[in-house]
Coordinates of C-alpha atoms in Angstrom, one line a residue:
A1 CA -148.4 27.0 11.2
G2 CA -145.9 27.4 14.0
L3 CA -143.3 30.1 14.1
D4 CA -139.6 29.6 14.8
V5 CA -138.4 32.3 17.2
G6 CA -134.7 32.7 17.8
L7 CA -133.7 32.4 21.4
A8 CA -132.0 35.5 22.8
L9 CA -129.4 34.9 25.6
T10 CA -128.5 37.6 28.0
H11 CA -126.5 37.7 31.1
S12 CA -125.0 40.2 33.6
T13 CA -121.4 40.7 33.0
R14 CA -121.2 42.4 36.5
A15 CA -122.6 39.3 38.2
V16 CA -120.1 37.2 36.3
G17 CA -117.3 39.5 37.5
R18 CA -118.4 39.3 41.1
F19 CA -118.6 35.5 40.8
A20 CA -115.0 35.3 39.3
A21 CA -113.8 37.6 42.2
R22 CA -115.4 35.3 44.7
V23 CA -113.6 32.3 43.1
D24 CA -110.4 34.2 43.3
R25 CA -110.8 34.9 47.0
A26 CA -111.6 31.2 47.7
L27 CA -108.7 29.8 45.7
S28 CA -105.9 32.4 46.1
R29 CA -103.5 32.4 49.0
R30 CA -100.9 35.0 49.8
A31 CA -97.3 34.1 49.7
R32 CA -95.6 34.2 53.2
N33 CA -92.1 35.4 53.7
A34 CA -89.8 33.5 56.0
T35 CA -89.4 35.2 59.3
L36 CA -87.0 35.0 62.3
R37 CA -88.3 33.9 65.6
I38 CA -85.9 35.2 68.3
T39 CA -86.1 34.1 71.9
L40 CA -83.5 34.6 74.6
R41 CA -82.0 31.2 74.1
R42 CA -82.8 30.3 70.4
V43 CA -83.0 31.9 67.0
R44 CA -85.2 30.0 64.6
V45 CA -86.6 30.5 61.2
R46 CA -90.3 30.2 60.2
R47 CA -90.2 28.9 56.7
S48 CA -91.7 30.8 53.8
R49 CA -94.9 29.5 52.1
T50 CA -95.6 29.6 48.4
G51 CA -98.8 31.5 47.5
R52 CA -101.2 30.9 44.6
D53 CA -103.3 33.2 42.5
I54 CA -105.7 33.1 39.6
D55 CA -106.5 35.7 36.9
H56 CA -110.1 36.4 37.8
L57 CA -110.5 38.9 34.9
A58 CA -109.5 36.1 32.4
L59 CA -111.8 33.7 34.2
A60 CA -114.6 36.2 33.9
G61 CA -113.9 36.6 30.2
R62 CA -114.1 32.9 29.5
I63 CA -117.4 32.6 31.3
N64 CA -118.9 35.6 29.5
A65 CA -117.8 34.1 26.2
A66 CA -119.3 30.6 27.1
L67 CA -122.6 32.1 28.2
E68 CA -123.0 33.7 24.7
D69 CA -122.5 30.3 23.1
P70 CA -125.2 27.7 23.9
K71 CA -122.8 24.9 22.7
A72 CA -119.8 26.0 24.9
S73 CA -118.7 23.9 27.8
R74 CA -119.9 25.1 31.2
V75 CA -117.0 23.5 33.0
F76 CA -114.1 25.8 33.9
R77 CA -110.7 25.0 35.5
P78 CA -109.1 28.3 36.6
T79 CA -105.4 28.3 36.1
L80 CA -103.5 28.6 39.4
V81 CA -100.2 30.6 39.3
R82 CA -97.6 29.9 41.9
V83 CA -96.5 33.1 43.8
R84 CA -93.1 32.8 45.4
A85 CA -92.3 34.5 48.7
K86 CA -89.8 37.3 48.5
F87 CA -87.6 35.9 51.3
N88 CA -87.1 32.2 52.0
A89 CA -85.2 30.6 54.9
N90 CA -81.9 30.7 53.2
D91 CA -82.2 34.4 52.5
L92 CA -82.7 35.0 56.2
R93 CA -79.7 32.8 57.2
R94 CA -77.5 34.9 54.9
G95 CA -79.1 38.3 55.8
A96 CA -79.5 37.9 59.5
N97 CA -76.2 36.1 60.2
T98 CA -75.8 37.8 63.6
V99 CA -78.3 38.2 66.5
I100 CA -77.8 39.4 70.1
T101 CA -80.1 38.6 72.9
I102 CA -79.9 40.1 76.4
D103 CA -81.3 38.2 79.4
R104 CA -81.9 40.9 82.1
S105 CA -82.9 38.4 84.8
N106 CA -79.8 36.2 84.5
F107 CA -77.4 38.8 83.4
K108 CA -76.5 37.1 80.1
L109 CA -75.7 38.4 76.6
R110 CA -75.9 35.7 74.0
L111 CA -74.3 36.0 70.6
F112 CA -75.8 34.0 67.6
K113 CA -74.0 33.6 64.3
G114 CA -75.6 31.7 61.4
L115 CA -78.6 31.3 63.8
R116 CA -76.4 29.3 66.2
L117 CA -75.3 30.2 69.7
R118 CA -71.7 31.0 69.6
R119 CA -70.9 32.9 72.9
T120 CA -72.5 33.8 76.2
Y121 CA -71.2 36.7 78.1
R122 CA -72.0 37.8 81.7
V123 CA -73.2 41.5 81.9
A124 CA -74.6 44.1 84.2
V125 CA -77.9 45.8 83.4
G126 CA -79.9 48.7 84.6
Q127 CA -80.8 49.4 88.2
P128 CA -84.4 49.1 89.3
A129 CA -84.7 52.9 89.1
F130 CA -83.1 53.0 85.7
P131 CA -84.1 49.6 84.0
T132 CA -82.7 48.4 80.8
P133 CA -85.6 48.7 78.3
R134 CA -87.3 45.6 77.1
G135 CA -88.0 45.0 73.4
R136 CA -86.6 44.4 70.0
F137 CA -83.8 46.8 68.9
Q138 CA -80.8 46.8 66.6
I139 CA -77.3 48.0 66.8
Q140 CA -77.5 51.5 65.5
S141 CA -73.9 52.8 66.1
K142 CA -70.4 51.6 66.9
Q143 CA -67.5 53.5 68.5
V144 CA -64.0 52.7 69.6
N145 CA -63.1 54.6 72.9
P146 CA -66.5 56.4 72.7
T147 CA -67.1 59.9 73.9
W148 CA -69.6 60.1 76.7
S149 CA -72.3 62.8 76.3
V150 CA -73.3 63.1 79.9
P151 CA -77.2 63.3 80.3
N152 CA -78.7 66.2 82.2
S153 CA -79.8 64.0 85.1
P154 CA -79.3 64.5 88.8
W155 CA -77.4 61.3 89.1
A156 CA -74.7 62.7 86.8
G157 CA -73.8 65.3 89.4
E158 CA -71.4 68.1 88.3
L159 CA -70.7 66.3 84.9
A160 CA -74.4 66.6 83.8
G161 CA -74.6 68.1 80.3
S162 CA -71.0 68.0 79.7
T163 CA -68.9 65.8 77.2
V164 CA -66.2 63.4 78.4
V165 CA -63.6 62.4 75.9
G166 CA -63.1 58.7 75.2
G167 CA -60.3 56.9 77.2
S168 CA -60.4 59.3 80.1
A169 CA -60.7 58.1 83.7
A170 CA -64.0 59.9 84.1
N171 CA -65.6 58.3 81.1
P172 CA -67.4 55.1 82.3
L173 CA -67.9 53.9 78.6
K174 CA -64.7 51.8 78.4
A175 CA -63.1 50.6 75.2
R176 CA -66.1 50.0 72.9
W177 CA -69.7 51.3 72.4
M178 CA -72.6 49.6 70.5
G179 CA -75.7 51.9 70.5
V180 CA -79.0 50.1 70.9
S181 CA -81.7 52.8 71.5
G182 CA -81.1 56.4 72.2
S183 CA -78.6 56.7 75.0
I184 CA -78.8 52.9 75.8
G185 CA -76.0 50.8 74.5
I186 CA -73.5 48.0 75.2
H187 CA -70.1 49.1 76.5
G188 CA -67.1 48.1 78.5
T189 CA -66.9 49.0 82.1
G190 CA -64.1 49.7 84.6
E191 CA -66.2 48.4 87.4
E192 CA -66.0 44.7 86.6
G193 CA -67.3 43.9 90.0
S194 CA -70.7 45.1 88.9
I195 CA -71.0 42.3 86.3
G196 CA -73.9 40.1 87.2
T197 CA -75.8 42.8 89.0
R198 CA -78.3 45.6 88.3
A199 CA -75.8 48.5 88.5
S200 CA -76.0 50.7 85.4
H201 CA -78.4 53.6 84.4
G202 CA -79.9 51.4 81.7
C203 CA -76.9 50.4 79.6
I204 CA -75.5 46.9 79.3
R205 CA -72.0 46.6 80.8
M206 CA -69.5 44.1 79.8
R207 CA -65.9 43.3 80.8
V208 CA -63.4 45.2 78.7
G209 CA -62.0 42.1 77.0
D210 CA -65.4 40.7 76.3
V211 CA -66.8 43.9 74.8
I212 CA -63.8 44.2 72.4
A213 CA -64.3 40.7 71.3
L214 CA -68.0 41.2 70.7
F215 CA -67.4 44.5 68.9
R216 CA -65.4 42.7 66.2
R217 CA -68.2 40.2 65.5
V218 CA -71.3 42.5 65.5
P219 CA -72.2 44.6 62.4
L220 CA -74.4 47.6 62.3
G221 CA -78.1 46.6 62.0
T222 CA -77.7 43.5 64.1
P223 CA -81.1 42.5 65.8
V224 CA -81.0 42.8 69.6
L225 CA -83.7 41.3 71.8
I226 CA -83.8 42.5 75.4
R227 CA -86.1 40.7 78.0

């Protein structure tokens, strides 16, 4: 006579876990925050992208349970969960309301508000021997009638290492100062004939009336692109 032998089902939970992790990698997508794209002439927003995720541990649990039950379905539909970006385009428009770009080749400073060009100013930039640095910076400090801490450099002459009070005739930083990087900043100049030339020791010079107007519209932390 024949014997009825119970069928024993076994499986590797580790293999199931690895399979669920592969499904997760194949189907999941990271959310992407909106970002600013700043060029000398334009400020644009790269839109955010919603991500998606699955609970691979829950999926592995469902597969393990089904493998232990011969009658259970072998078809699984992982639940996709939408993952929102932390910052979208509207957040950037509100948070990055002001942007400055400085075009060294054409001696132009552009002011963007609400991602739109609002004003263009003529400026002077650094001499070939003392070039205005290129890169992405931000407004780090603001001062009215700034004190000049004279660098210990040969070009500073007998003033090297000294401090010149704001508003004095010997102070080349006229009216306003907006620090960009270390000793480099945007300031007014008494030598308005230098506007449109490479004349400074690295700073960005503006006409006094222009720098006063700009100062009022630029908060600390404003992004500054110099190229």
